[in-house]
Structures are given as C-alpha cells and as structure tokens.
C-alpha cells in the first residue's frame, strides 16, 4: 500500500488476501451466496452475502488484528452444508456477527484509503510543475539550490493546494523533485502516466545546456567562483535528469518511441504557447544525450563528483534507450553517437571511477554488436545495414578499448574486456592492420600468463591472488578461445 507517495510505508493489517475474496473488497463485491430460502434478513429482503467466504477472508488476518476486531465467531461445522441444517436462530446469530465485522472492516479500509493512499497522478503533476517552474526561471532555482542539504523526502503542498508563490511549495527543489520522480518511474505504469501528463519534454529540457546557462547569471555575478558553483549544480541536475530518463525507459519495448520522438524545448522565461520565439529546434532524448557526451569530452566541468556521476547516468540512460531498440540505434548512429561515446572514455583510465565508466561503455557496445549479429536480420535490417552499424562500434577507438581494459588489474573488468574482444575482433581485424591483431594477441597472452602464475601458489584451493580455481580456468579458457580467433 503506497502511503503519501512513500512505498516503504505500509499497512499490514489490510494486506491479507484469500483465494475466495479479499479484505480490500467493498461490500458490493462480496461473493453472492447461493439460492437459499432462508437467506432473508429481518425485513424479509434477500441477503446476498456469502458468509462462509467472508469468514475465510477475515480468518486470514493476523491474530492480533482479529483480536483488535473482537475476534471472529466460531464457524459452525455444518454451516453451508446440506446434510445438517442449523436452527434459524443459530444461523442468524452467526451471520449477524459476521455482517457487523465485515461492514466495520470495509469502513476502516475506506477511511484508510481516503486518508493515506497517495493520489499518484496528483503527485506526478506536482513534480512536473517543479520541472516547469525550473525551466521558466532556472536562475532563481539555481541560486536557492543547496547541494549540501540533507537528503530527505519532503511532502509538500501540491500546486493545486498552494498559491503560485507559496514559499512552502517551492522548498521542494529541482533535485528533490527529480529524485522523487526517478523513484516512482521505476514502476512501468507510473512511467506511462508521467509521459501522458506531459512530463517528458520538461525532463528532456534539463539535459540541454542552453536551458540552464541562457539565464544563469546577471552581468555583475560572472565571477569564476560563481560559475564554478553554478556549473556543479547544473551537472547535478543533468545527472539526475539522465537517471530519470534511464529508469523511465529501462529497455521497455512499449517506450521505444520515446528515444527518437522529437520534442520542442521551452527557453527559460517563456512558455511553449505556439510562438516561434519560445521554441527550440526539435530534439530527441538521443540527440540531447549525444550533445551531453560531446560536452563531457571537451568542456570544463563543475564539481568533479557530479561531472563523473553525470557521465555515468548519461550512459545509463543511453543503455536503456538503445538496447533492443533498432530505431534508437539507427538514430544514434546517424547522429555520430558511437564516435561521441567512445571519446568520453579517458585516455588514462587511472581512477576507479574512470575504469568503471570505461568498462560499462565497452559493455554497451558489446551488447549492441552481439544483438545485431544475432537478431539484426530477423528484425528487418539488411546484411549491409548490420555490417555498417557494427562498423560504427568497431572503429579504431572502439577496437583499442578492450585492449586498454585488459591492462587493468581488476578481474571482473578483465573478464568483460576478454568477452568484448571476442565479440569485436572479427570486425576489428577486417578494418585494422596486422598491428592491431598483434597488439590484441600480446595483451591476451599477458593476461593468460598472469592468471596462471597467480594460481601457482595455492592456499586452501585458491591461488595467490585469491581466485577460485574453477573461475581461473574459465578465464584462461575464455582468453584462449579469443586468442585462437585472433591467430587463425
């Protein structure tokens, strides 16, 4: 039971169900009893309650809850059978008690639903209104935004319940709104509602640099310190926006069209009311994310923390949009996405954050190539299309990436690099010279040697490096199989 928008709050006393009925049923939905000439109340009206089903339903409640209700009457052993008839008095006493308990229970449920069960469309509208408010006036929101504020859920008045300038309402800042939207959009129905309620264009607007920077600072406040702090805030907002995009689509086929759908972004301070001055060029989620990729490759970032997190979430969003989505893949390739993506990988790959990003970038390319090989033709692509698309993910930059990843002394990352090298090598060999084949072979042989040397000194069945012997053998065999493909 979602209470006030918080799915972590539940009411266990009303969550029990049975195969015959549910404690959530309203009175009109109680199973109808069979025809019985004695099924009449004191007024002579036909009684439609199935008391045996009601009893089975309420008997499934926790013991303490049944005690709170005053307990259930004992179900007569012969109740509902045709072999032995209860006296009219016995039957009436049992049914009177059950009817009172059932109706009291239904009233409790109604009151609970009215008081606590969240109106999710209303909550989504409120969060979308925060996005709209930011797009109209990013400067004000950015000035008020405090990245150091404690991360807590704020249950604020919705726009329907508060005045436009109510300060209490605007304490729900843009990041808090995005966090809450991301949480709710993990549910497919909520994601669909968010889109239907018009939230998608405003969400995508937050991925655009122009929406944030166009009205970001007055002339007298363009100091380097101010701009650095502001850039960090914008990185944080764009990071959360990309996170929401990825969670909303999450490889769901029904939402594939959202990846390429063109939307009109509203400039700060303007409404999308049909005036040409208030409109941008039509943009898609894919094109906006590609722009973010290019910006992260060349622009000076704000705070390092949010800059790196934004890259990770951009990749997360792209993964959700591209995997299994041919129209999105075509759009991504036409806009130069593969080249833009591989250029975001740092040359050094020194830090744990950079290694993680590089590994996940490589994994996305590996997934797309493998999917094209297995299903591209059956999905309607020509052989030429499949070949050309794979070529975009096996350019020199892409082919060098798994070799670079093999040099990292992290076993899971190395395993992914070996797998990716196996997927990409047939196409990399076609487009590369013998120098690449030799470099890839040498890197694999080095990994094999290190794996075998690390396993020579054993301790409790494990090698010196702590690897399980079976897992070590799997890695060595995997590398050997890819190496055979390279040298054959």
Tab-separated table of C-alpha atoms in Angstrom:
chain	number	residue	atom	x	y	z
A	1	UNK	CA	0.000	0.000	0.000
A	2	UNK	CA	1.582	3.295	-1.031
A	3	UNK	CA	1.053	5.884	1.662
A	4	UNK	CA	1.572	9.569	0.915
A	5	UNK	CA	3.757	8.635	-2.044
A	6	UNK	CA	6.099	6.511	0.074
A	7	UNK	CA	6.009	2.858	-0.889
A	8	UNK	CA	8.063	1.971	2.179
A	9	UNK	CA	5.095	2.768	4.409
A	10	UNK	CA	2.529	0.001	4.518
A	11	UNK	CA	-0.478	-1.122	6.461
A	12	UNK	CA	-0.067	-4.830	7.036
A	13	UNK	CA	-3.454	-5.244	8.658
A	14	UNK	CA	-5.211	-4.638	5.353
A	15	UNK	CA	-2.904	-6.525	3.027
A	16	UNK	CA	-4.119	-10.095	3.502
A	17	UNK	CA	-5.962	-11.809	0.684
A	18	UNK	CA	-7.518	-15.186	0.157
A	19	UNK	CA	-8.421	-17.166	-2.916
A	20	UNK	CA	-12.113	-16.546	-2.412
A	21	UNK	CA	-12.200	-12.883	-1.581
A	22	UNK	CA	-10.035	-10.028	-0.427
A	23	UNK	CA	-10.098	-7.797	2.602
A	24	UNK	CA	-9.825	-4.948	0.123
A	25	UNK	CA	-13.237	-5.793	-1.373
A	26	UNK	CA	-16.028	-3.323	-0.859
A	27	UNK	CA	-19.339	-4.660	0.409
A	28	UNK	CA	-20.913	-4.745	-3.034
A	29	UNK	CA	-18.176	-7.098	-4.173
A	30	UNK	CA	-18.736	-9.749	-1.523
A	31	UNK	CA	-19.428	-13.101	-3.212
A	32	UNK	CA	-23.129	-13.760	-3.674
A	33	UNK	CA	-24.481	-16.709	-1.801
A	34	UNK	CA	-26.390	-19.496	-3.451
A	35	UNK	CA	-30.165	-19.505	-3.532
A	36	UNK	CA	-31.431	-20.400	-0.093
A	37	UNK	CA	-34.964	-19.859	1.007
A	38	UNK	CA	-33.709	-18.928	4.484
A	39	UNK	CA	-31.349	-16.211	3.185
A	40	UNK	CA	-33.545	-13.296	4.216
A	41	UNK	CA	-32.891	-10.586	6.777
A	42	UNK	CA	-35.394	-9.433	9.402
A	43	UNK	CA	-37.116	-7.139	6.915
A	44	UNK	CA	-37.789	-10.005	4.546
A	45	UNK	CA	-35.260	-8.800	1.938
A	46	UNK	CA	-32.986	-11.279	0.222
A	47	UNK	CA	-29.486	-11.336	1.785
A	48	UNK	CA	-26.764	-11.570	-0.892
A	49	UNK	CA	-23.734	-12.008	1.421
A	50	UNK	CA	-21.658	-15.181	1.194
A	51	UNK	CA	-20.886	-15.509	4.890
A	52	UNK	CA	-18.653	-18.549	4.507
A	53	UNK	CA	-16.428	-16.655	2.025
A	54	UNK	CA	-16.400	-13.617	4.320
A	55	UNK	CA	-15.302	-15.828	7.199
A	56	UNK	CA	-12.484	-17.411	5.178
A	57	UNK	CA	-11.242	-13.968	4.125
A	58	UNK	CA	-11.212	-12.457	7.611
A	59	UNK	CA	-9.713	-15.606	9.138
A	60	UNK	CA	-6.554	-14.950	7.077
A	61	UNK	CA	-5.843	-11.751	9.001
A	62	UNK	CA	-3.013	-11.759	11.576
A	63	UNK	CA	-4.028	-12.958	15.030
A	64	UNK	CA	-3.504	-9.580	16.681
A	65	UNK	CA	-5.693	-7.922	14.082
A	66	UNK	CA	-8.515	-10.412	14.651
A	67	UNK	CA	-8.215	-9.743	18.382
A	68	UNK	CA	-8.466	-5.999	17.749
A	69	UNK	CA	-11.708	-6.614	15.867
A	70	UNK	CA	-13.134	-8.505	18.845
A	71	UNK	CA	-12.467	-11.937	17.401
A	72	UNK	CA	-14.362	-13.973	14.831
A	73	UNK	CA	-17.389	-16.028	15.768
A	74	UNK	CA	-16.823	-19.768	15.582
A	75	UNK	CA	-17.809	-21.155	12.218
A	76	UNK	CA	-20.387	-23.899	12.808
A	77	UNK	CA	-19.113	-27.188	11.410
A	78	UNK	CA	-22.333	-27.741	9.494
A	79	UNK	CA	-22.577	-24.201	8.109
A	80	UNK	CA	-23.094	-24.202	4.348
A	81	UNK	CA	-23.732	-27.956	4.100
A	82	UNK	CA	-26.968	-29.557	3.040
A	83	UNK	CA	-26.733	-32.560	5.357
A	84	UNK	CA	-27.396	-30.774	8.644
A	85	UNK	CA	-29.389	-27.591	8.975
A	86	UNK	CA	-28.665	-25.001	11.675
A	87	UNK	CA	-31.574	-23.601	13.529
A	88	UNK	CA	-32.748	-20.278	12.255
A	89	UNK	CA	-31.630	-18.657	15.498
A	90	UNK	CA	-28.087	-20.123	15.310
A	91	UNK	CA	-27.723	-19.141	11.698
A	92	UNK	CA	-28.982	-15.615	12.318
A	93	UNK	CA	-26.597	-15.074	15.267
A	94	UNK	CA	-23.554	-16.157	13.240
A	95	UNK	CA	-24.493	-14.079	10.202
A	96	UNK	CA	-25.311	-11.003	12.268
A	97	UNK	CA	-21.862	-11.059	13.859
A	98	UNK	CA	-20.108	-11.670	10.517
A	99	UNK	CA	-22.042	-8.915	8.803
A	100	UNK	CA	-21.125	-6.413	11.523
A	101	UNK	CA	-17.429	-7.359	11.373
A	102	UNK	CA	-17.344	-7.248	7.584
A	103	UNK	CA	-19.015	-3.873	7.253
A	104	UNK	CA	-16.837	-2.386	10.001
A	105	UNK	CA	-13.817	-3.708	8.162
A	106	UNK	CA	-14.910	-2.173	4.861
A	107	UNK	CA	-15.421	1.175	6.565
A	108	UNK	CA	-11.892	1.048	8.012
A	109	UNK	CA	-10.495	0.337	4.566
A	110	UNK	CA	-12.413	3.211	3.001
A	111	UNK	CA	-11.164	5.634	5.653
A	112	UNK	CA	-7.593	4.392	5.265
A	113	UNK	CA	-7.690	4.830	1.502
A	114	UNK	CA	-9.121	8.336	1.804
A	115	UNK	CA	-6.534	9.402	4.381
A	116	UNK	CA	-3.331	7.648	3.393
A	117	UNK	CA	-3.312	6.078	-0.072
A	118	UNK	CA	-1.490	8.507	-2.324
A	119	UNK	CA	-3.085	10.143	-5.345
A	120	UNK	CA	-0.182	9.286	-7.631
A	121	UNK	CA	-1.289	11.299	-10.700
A	122	UNK	CA	-1.622	14.323	-8.428
A	123	UNK	CA	1.873	13.736	-7.053
A	124	UNK	CA	3.298	13.386	-10.563
A	125	UNK	CA	1.608	16.614	-11.645
A	126	UNK	CA	3.153	18.372	-8.665
A	127	UNK	CA	6.624	17.093	-9.546
A	128	UNK	CA	6.164	18.022	-13.205
A	129	UNK	CA	5.174	21.520	-12.087
A	130	UNK	CA	8.533	21.796	-10.306
A	131	UNK	CA	10.262	20.927	-13.602
A	132	UNK	CA	8.161	23.526	-15.404
A	133	UNK	CA	8.982	26.126	-12.765
A	134	UNK	CA	12.694	25.455	-13.182
A	135	UNK	CA	12.559	25.773	-16.976
A	136	UNK	CA	10.720	29.094	-16.644
A	137	UNK	CA	13.265	30.524	-14.205
A	138	UNK	CA	16.447	28.441	-13.807
A	139	UNK	CA	18.412	31.327	-12.340
A	140	UNK	CA	16.202	31.600	-9.244
A	141	UNK	CA	16.174	27.854	-8.684
A	142	UNK	CA	19.947	27.579	-9.076
A	143	UNK	CA	20.556	30.356	-6.561
A	144	UNK	CA	18.366	28.628	-3.979
A	145	UNK	CA	19.679	25.125	-4.647
A	146	UNK	CA	21.914	23.794	-1.857
A	147	UNK	CA	23.813	20.644	-2.794
A	148	UNK	CA	24.873	20.173	0.820
A	149	UNK	CA	21.327	19.991	2.120
A	150	UNK	CA	20.389	16.781	3.884
A	151	UNK	CA	18.771	14.273	1.562
A	152	UNK	CA	15.255	13.911	2.933
A	153	UNK	CA	11.858	13.356	1.450
A	154	UNK	CA	9.630	16.431	1.661
A	155	UNK	CA	5.884	16.009	1.462
A	156	UNK	CA	4.852	19.485	0.312
A	157	UNK	CA	1.607	21.032	-0.809
A	158	UNK	CA	0.852	20.417	-4.458
A	159	UNK	CA	0.245	23.344	-6.838
A	160	UNK	CA	-3.497	22.678	-6.650
A	161	UNK	CA	-3.408	23.207	-2.901
A	162	UNK	CA	-0.977	26.116	-2.687
A	163	UNK	CA	-0.705	29.561	-4.159
A	164	UNK	CA	1.767	30.033	-7.017
A	165	UNK	CA	4.192	31.999	-4.846
A	166	UNK	CA	3.794	29.878	-1.724
A	167	UNK	CA	7.318	29.509	-0.309
A	168	UNK	CA	6.420	26.173	1.285
A	169	UNK	CA	5.697	24.643	-2.096
A	170	UNK	CA	8.951	25.832	-3.622
A	171	UNK	CA	11.029	24.242	-0.850
A	172	UNK	CA	10.724	21.105	-2.992
A	173	UNK	CA	13.751	21.934	-5.136
A	174	UNK	CA	14.546	20.615	-8.589
A	175	UNK	CA	16.864	17.833	-7.383
A	176	UNK	CA	14.407	16.599	-4.758
A	177	UNK	CA	11.697	16.558	-7.418
A	178	UNK	CA	13.910	14.562	-9.806
A	179	UNK	CA	14.836	12.064	-7.083
A	180	UNK	CA	11.186	11.511	-6.297
A	181	UNK	CA	10.256	11.157	-9.976
A	182	UNK	CA	13.046	8.623	-10.510
A	183	UNK	CA	11.777	6.574	-7.572
A	184	UNK	CA	8.207	6.498	-8.884
A	185	UNK	CA	9.118	5.894	-12.530
A	186	UNK	CA	10.675	2.543	-11.681
A	187	UNK	CA	7.052	1.398	-11.994
A	188	UNK	CA	6.019	0.996	-15.655
A	189	UNK	CA	2.519	2.371	-15.074
A	190	UNK	CA	3.933	5.443	-13.359
A	191	UNK	CA	6.385	5.987	-16.223
A	192	UNK	CA	3.497	5.829	-18.684
A	193	UNK	CA	1.486	8.315	-16.577
A	194	UNK	CA	4.450	10.691	-16.365
A	195	UNK	CA	4.685	10.715	-20.149
A	196	UNK	CA	0.913	11.085	-20.609
A	197	UNK	CA	0.805	14.010	-18.169
A	198	UNK	CA	3.349	15.897	-20.284
A	199	UNK	CA	6.445	15.480	-18.142
A	200	UNK	CA	8.744	14.063	-20.846
A	201	UNK	CA	9.565	17.329	-22.731
A	202	UNK	CA	10.340	19.161	-19.472
A	203	UNK	CA	12.538	16.305	-18.296
A	204	UNK	CA	14.472	16.321	-21.572
A	205	UNK	CA	14.823	20.118	-21.313
A	206	UNK	CA	17.028	19.589	-18.268
A	207	UNK	CA	19.528	17.654	-20.404
A	208	UNK	CA	20.084	20.744	-22.569
A	209	UNK	CA	22.876	23.120	-21.508
A	210	UNK	CA	21.096	26.104	-23.040
A	211	UNK	CA	18.119	25.745	-20.694
A	212	UNK	CA	20.421	26.204	-17.691
A	213	UNK	CA	23.021	28.675	-18.908
A	214	UNK	CA	20.923	31.057	-21.010
A	215	UNK	CA	19.671	32.959	-17.979
A	216	UNK	CA	22.066	31.715	-15.367
A	217	UNK	CA	23.807	34.882	-14.083
A	218	UNK	CA	23.460	38.638	-14.161
A	219	UNK	CA	26.371	40.606	-15.592
A	220	UNK	CA	27.652	41.573	-12.145
A	221	UNK	CA	27.891	37.967	-10.952
A	222	UNK	CA	30.006	36.241	-13.546
A	223	UNK	CA	32.964	35.557	-11.258
A	224	UNK	CA	34.846	32.306	-11.779
A	225	UNK	CA	33.795	31.088	-8.317
A	226	UNK	CA	30.130	31.769	-9.025
A	227	UNK	CA	30.283	29.998	-12.368
A	228	UNK	CA	32.126	27.003	-10.896
A	229	UNK	CA	29.493	26.563	-8.182
A	230	UNK	CA	26.718	27.026	-10.735
A	231	UNK	CA	28.319	24.508	-13.114
A	232	UNK	CA	28.419	21.947	-10.297
A	233	UNK	CA	24.714	22.487	-9.630
A	234	UNK	CA	23.911	22.104	-13.315
A	235	UNK	CA	25.973	18.895	-13.509
A	236	UNK	CA	23.954	17.567	-10.563
A	237	UNK	CA	20.613	18.455	-12.165
A	238	UNK	CA	21.578	16.941	-15.502
A	239	UNK	CA	22.857	13.828	-13.750
A	240	UNK	CA	19.507	13.284	-12.024
A	241	UNK	CA	17.592	14.072	-15.209
A	242	UNK	CA	19.557	11.416	-17.138
A	243	UNK	CA	18.942	8.986	-14.278
A	244	UNK	CA	15.191	9.561	-14.579
A	245	UNK	CA	15.318	9.012	-18.349
A	246	UNK	CA	17.123	5.700	-17.916
A	247	UNK	CA	14.761	4.488	-15.205
A	248	UNK	CA	11.680	5.511	-17.169
A	249	UNK	CA	12.537	3.609	-20.339
A	250	UNK	CA	14.549	0.713	-18.810
A	251	UNK	CA	14.592	-1.348	-22.018
A	252	UNK	CA	10.770	-1.419	-22.151
A	253	UNK	CA	9.613	-2.052	-25.708
A	254	UNK	CA	6.418	-0.052	-25.219
A	255	UNK	CA	8.523	3.064	-24.595
A	256	UNK	CA	10.955	2.611	-27.510
A	257	UNK	CA	9.418	5.538	-29.375
A	258	UNK	CA	10.408	7.951	-26.612
A	259	UNK	CA	14.062	7.626	-27.640
A	260	UNK	CA	13.595	9.219	-31.055
A	261	UNK	CA	10.469	11.304	-30.525
A	262	UNK	CA	11.188	14.958	-31.316
A	263	UNK	CA	10.204	17.448	-28.641
A	264	UNK	CA	10.227	21.228	-28.531
A	265	UNK	CA	12.164	22.659	-25.613
A	266	UNK	CA	10.952	25.849	-23.991
A	267	UNK	CA	13.504	28.577	-23.403
A	268	UNK	CA	13.888	29.969	-19.880
A	269	UNK	CA	11.261	32.543	-19.062
A	270	UNK	CA	8.963	31.501	-21.904
A	271	UNK	CA	6.043	29.184	-22.352
A	272	UNK	CA	5.581	26.826	-25.269
A	273	UNK	CA	2.435	28.637	-26.386
A	274	UNK	CA	2.952	28.361	-30.117
A	275	UNK	CA	5.158	31.440	-30.523
A	276	UNK	CA	8.233	30.702	-32.602
A	277	UNK	CA	10.401	32.722	-30.210
A	278	UNK	CA	9.596	30.253	-27.429
A	279	UNK	CA	10.653	27.205	-29.403
A	280	UNK	CA	13.870	25.316	-29.931
A	281	UNK	CA	14.727	23.074	-32.814
A	282	UNK	CA	13.010	19.692	-32.449
A	283	UNK	CA	15.260	17.488	-30.339
A	284	UNK	CA	15.139	13.900	-29.131
A	285	UNK	CA	16.361	12.154	-25.998
A	286	UNK	CA	19.102	10.537	-28.084
A	287	UNK	CA	20.290	13.807	-29.641
A	288	UNK	CA	20.340	15.571	-26.269
A	289	UNK	CA	22.372	12.778	-24.685
A	290	UNK	CA	24.839	12.843	-27.578
A	291	UNK	CA	25.256	16.583	-27.006
A	292	UNK	CA	25.947	15.835	-23.335
A	293	UNK	CA	28.542	13.234	-24.353
A	294	UNK	CA	30.320	15.726	-26.590
A	295	UNK	CA	30.224	18.384	-23.884
A	296	UNK	CA	31.706	15.999	-21.315
A	297	UNK	CA	34.582	15.230	-23.691
A	298	UNK	CA	35.627	18.851	-24.185
A	299	UNK	CA	34.073	21.254	-21.684
A	300	UNK	CA	35.492	22.212	-18.324
A	301	UNK	CA	33.305	20.555	-15.716
A	302	UNK	CA	31.972	21.898	-12.481
A	303	UNK	CA	32.407	19.740	-9.392
A	304	UNK	CA	34.271	16.534	-10.251
A	305	UNK	CA	31.810	14.436	-8.259
A	306	UNK	CA	28.725	15.440	-10.222
A	307	UNK	CA	30.579	15.643	-13.526
A	308	UNK	CA	31.605	11.979	-13.246
A	309	UNK	CA	28.195	10.947	-11.976
A	310	UNK	CA	26.534	12.767	-14.869
A	311	UNK	CA	28.625	10.780	-17.351
A	312	UNK	CA	27.649	7.533	-15.620
A	313	UNK	CA	23.949	8.404	-15.718
A	314	UNK	CA	24.120	9.579	-19.333
A	315	UNK	CA	25.497	6.125	-20.139
A	316	UNK	CA	22.744	4.519	-18.044
A	317	UNK	CA	20.104	6.465	-19.972
A	318	UNK	CA	21.649	5.537	-23.322
A	319	UNK	CA	21.720	1.886	-22.332
A	320	UNK	CA	18.005	1.930	-21.565
A	321	UNK	CA	17.216	3.754	-24.817
A	322	UNK	CA	19.475	1.774	-27.176
A	323	UNK	CA	19.361	-1.861	-26.078
A	324	UNK	CA	16.968	-3.797	-28.281
A	325	UNK	CA	15.690	-0.605	-29.931
A	326	UNK	CA	16.545	-0.558	-33.649
A	327	UNK	CA	15.067	2.865	-34.386
A	328	UNK	CA	17.048	4.363	-31.488
A	329	UNK	CA	20.232	2.626	-32.658
A	330	UNK	CA	19.743	3.967	-36.189
A	331	UNK	CA	19.157	7.492	-34.828
A	332	UNK	CA	22.203	7.211	-32.549
A	333	UNK	CA	24.441	6.089	-35.418
A	334	UNK	CA	23.142	8.743	-37.837
A	335	UNK	CA	23.987	11.455	-35.277
A	336	UNK	CA	27.534	10.173	-34.746
A	337	UNK	CA	26.764	8.706	-31.338
A	338	UNK	CA	29.254	5.802	-31.349
A	339	UNK	CA	32.204	8.111	-32.040
A	340	UNK	CA	30.997	10.643	-29.451
A	341	UNK	CA	30.577	7.902	-26.841
A	342	UNK	CA	33.990	6.291	-27.188
A	343	UNK	CA	35.667	9.714	-26.980
A	344	UNK	CA	34.231	10.185	-23.483
A	345	UNK	CA	36.485	7.411	-22.186
A	346	UNK	CA	39.554	8.904	-20.564
A	347	UNK	CA	42.941	8.199	-22.107
A	348	UNK	CA	44.432	7.238	-18.751
A	349	UNK	CA	41.631	5.146	-17.147
A	350	UNK	CA	43.533	5.532	-13.878
A	351	UNK	CA	40.856	6.076	-11.241
A	352	UNK	CA	38.232	3.547	-10.146
A	353	UNK	CA	35.508	5.873	-11.464
A	354	UNK	CA	37.124	6.082	-14.900
A	355	UNK	CA	37.641	2.302	-15.033
A	356	UNK	CA	34.011	1.681	-14.134
A	357	UNK	CA	32.802	4.108	-16.798
A	358	UNK	CA	35.098	2.659	-19.462
A	359	UNK	CA	34.023	-0.901	-18.663
A	360	UNK	CA	30.326	-0.061	-18.865
A	361	UNK	CA	30.843	1.860	-22.105
A	362	UNK	CA	32.550	-1.160	-23.613
A	363	UNK	CA	29.785	-3.453	-22.345
A	364	UNK	CA	27.105	-1.339	-24.067
A	365	UNK	CA	28.925	-1.560	-27.400
A	366	UNK	CA	29.421	-5.312	-26.893
A	367	UNK	CA	25.690	-5.789	-26.200
A	368	UNK	CA	24.669	-3.834	-29.299
A	369	UNK	CA	27.092	-5.706	-31.580
A	370	UNK	CA	26.075	-9.121	-30.231
A	371	UNK	CA	22.389	-8.242	-30.599
A	372	UNK	CA	22.916	-7.087	-34.185
A	373	UNK	CA	24.750	-10.301	-35.056
A	374	UNK	CA	22.030	-12.494	-33.543
A	375	UNK	CA	18.848	-10.582	-34.381
A	376	UNK	CA	19.638	-7.783	-36.822
A	377	UNK	CA	18.444	-9.625	-39.941
A	378	UNK	CA	15.306	-11.018	-38.332
A	379	UNK	CA	14.457	-7.504	-37.095
A	380	UNK	CA	14.317	-6.330	-40.714
A	381	UNK	CA	17.801	-4.934	-41.227
A	382	UNK	CA	19.678	-5.771	-44.420
A	383	UNK	CA	23.038	-7.512	-44.235
A	384	UNK	CA	24.621	-4.262	-45.365
A	385	UNK	CA	22.908	-2.340	-42.544
A	386	UNK	CA	24.093	-4.849	-39.952
A	387	UNK	CA	27.654	-4.649	-41.257
A	388	UNK	CA	27.664	-0.846	-41.372
A	389	UNK	CA	26.175	-0.467	-37.896
A	390	UNK	CA	28.681	-2.888	-36.384
A	391	UNK	CA	31.465	-0.974	-38.157
A	392	UNK	CA	30.458	2.167	-36.218
A	393	UNK	CA	31.165	0.307	-32.957
A	394	UNK	CA	34.432	-1.241	-34.209
A	395	UNK	CA	36.275	1.872	-35.286
A	396	UNK	CA	39.938	2.164	-34.164
A	397	UNK	CA	38.869	3.914	-30.938
A	398	UNK	CA	36.438	1.132	-30.066
A	399	UNK	CA	38.823	-1.677	-31.063
A	400	UNK	CA	41.580	-0.238	-28.863
A	401	UNK	CA	39.305	-0.002	-25.809
A	402	UNK	CA	39.166	-3.714	-24.818
A	403	UNK	CA	42.967	-3.929	-25.215
A	404	UNK	CA	43.359	-0.997	-22.851
A	405	UNK	CA	40.941	-2.593	-20.391
A	406	UNK	CA	42.985	-5.832	-20.367
A	407	UNK	CA	45.814	-3.864	-18.771
A	408	UNK	CA	43.732	-3.116	-15.673
A	409	UNK	CA	44.458	-5.454	-12.757
A	410	UNK	CA	40.800	-5.974	-11.924
A	411	UNK	CA	39.492	-9.457	-12.689
A	412	UNK	CA	35.804	-8.633	-13.439
A	413	UNK	CA	36.863	-5.776	-15.720
A	414	UNK	CA	39.360	-8.041	-17.460
A	415	UNK	CA	36.702	-10.716	-17.943
A	416	UNK	CA	34.373	-8.207	-19.633
A	417	UNK	CA	37.264	-6.977	-21.779
A	418	UNK	CA	38.057	-10.539	-22.937
A	419	UNK	CA	34.392	-11.139	-23.790
A	420	UNK	CA	34.155	-7.842	-25.683
A	421	UNK	CA	37.371	-8.549	-27.549
A	422	UNK	CA	35.879	-11.871	-28.650
A	423	UNK	CA	32.749	-10.128	-29.901
A	424	UNK	CA	34.554	-7.293	-31.669
A	425	UNK	CA	37.692	-8.975	-33.012
A	426	UNK	CA	36.254	-10.361	-36.303
A	427	UNK	CA	35.203	-6.855	-37.307
A	428	UNK	CA	38.266	-5.118	-35.885
A	429	UNK	CA	40.507	-7.448	-37.898
A	430	UNK	CA	38.637	-6.528	-41.082
A	431	UNK	CA	39.139	-2.806	-40.597
A	432	UNK	CA	42.563	-2.848	-38.922
A	433	UNK	CA	46.034	-3.788	-39.953
A	434	UNK	CA	48.142	-6.640	-38.573
A	435	UNK	CA	49.495	-4.319	-35.888
A	436	UNK	CA	46.144	-4.373	-34.069
A	437	UNK	CA	45.916	-8.178	-34.260
A	438	UNK	CA	49.393	-8.475	-32.741
A	439	UNK	CA	48.637	-5.932	-30.008
A	440	UNK	CA	45.426	-7.731	-29.049
A	441	UNK	CA	47.147	-11.150	-29.085
A	442	UNK	CA	50.029	-9.910	-26.925
A	443	UNK	CA	47.602	-8.378	-24.406
A	444	UNK	CA	45.642	-11.647	-24.139
A	445	UNK	CA	48.802	-13.736	-23.735
A	446	UNK	CA	49.936	-11.465	-20.923
A	447	UNK	CA	46.601	-11.880	-19.144
A	448	UNK	CA	46.857	-15.669	-19.541
A	449	UNK	CA	50.366	-15.703	-18.039
A	450	UNK	CA	49.326	-13.560	-15.092
A	451	UNK	CA	46.313	-15.757	-14.429
A	452	UNK	CA	48.379	-18.951	-14.494
A	453	UNK	CA	51.245	-17.508	-12.464
A	454	UNK	CA	48.840	-16.176	-9.865
A	455	UNK	CA	47.420	-19.665	-9.466
A	456	UNK	CA	50.713	-21.493	-8.927
A	457	UNK	CA	50.923	-20.836	-5.166
A	458	UNK	CA	47.751	-22.231	-3.634
A	459	UNK	CA	46.180	-21.644	-0.278
A	460	UNK	CA	43.106	-23.617	0.629
A	461	UNK	CA	42.329	-24.369	-3.012
A	462	UNK	CA	42.738	-20.757	-4.129
A	463	UNK	CA	45.617	-19.133	-5.929
A	464	UNK	CA	47.867	-16.435	-4.559
A	465	UNK	CA	45.518	-13.820	-5.992
A	466	UNK	CA	42.529	-15.390	-4.233
A	467	UNK	CA	40.749	-16.598	-7.384
A	468	UNK	CA	38.695	-19.759	-7.250
A	469	UNK	CA	40.493	-22.428	-9.367
A	470	UNK	CA	37.390	-23.159	-11.450
A	471	UNK	CA	36.827	-19.471	-12.170
A	472	UNK	CA	40.514	-19.066	-13.037
A	473	UNK	CA	40.303	-21.951	-15.520
A	474	UNK	CA	37.183	-20.405	-17.097
A	475	UNK	CA	39.044	-17.120	-17.617
A	476	UNK	CA	42.108	-18.842	-19.050
A	477	UNK	CA	39.934	-20.883	-21.419
A	478	UNK	CA	37.966	-17.785	-22.417
A	479	UNK	CA	41.177	-15.927	-23.263
A	480	UNK	CA	42.486	-18.973	-25.166
A	481	UNK	CA	39.325	-19.121	-27.290
A	482	UNK	CA	39.555	-15.438	-28.244
A	483	UNK	CA	43.273	-15.852	-28.919
A	484	UNK	CA	42.578	-18.742	-31.304
A	485	UNK	CA	40.216	-16.491	-33.231
A	486	UNK	CA	42.841	-13.799	-33.486
A	487	UNK	CA	45.623	-16.078	-34.699
A	488	UNK	CA	43.668	-18.338	-37.021
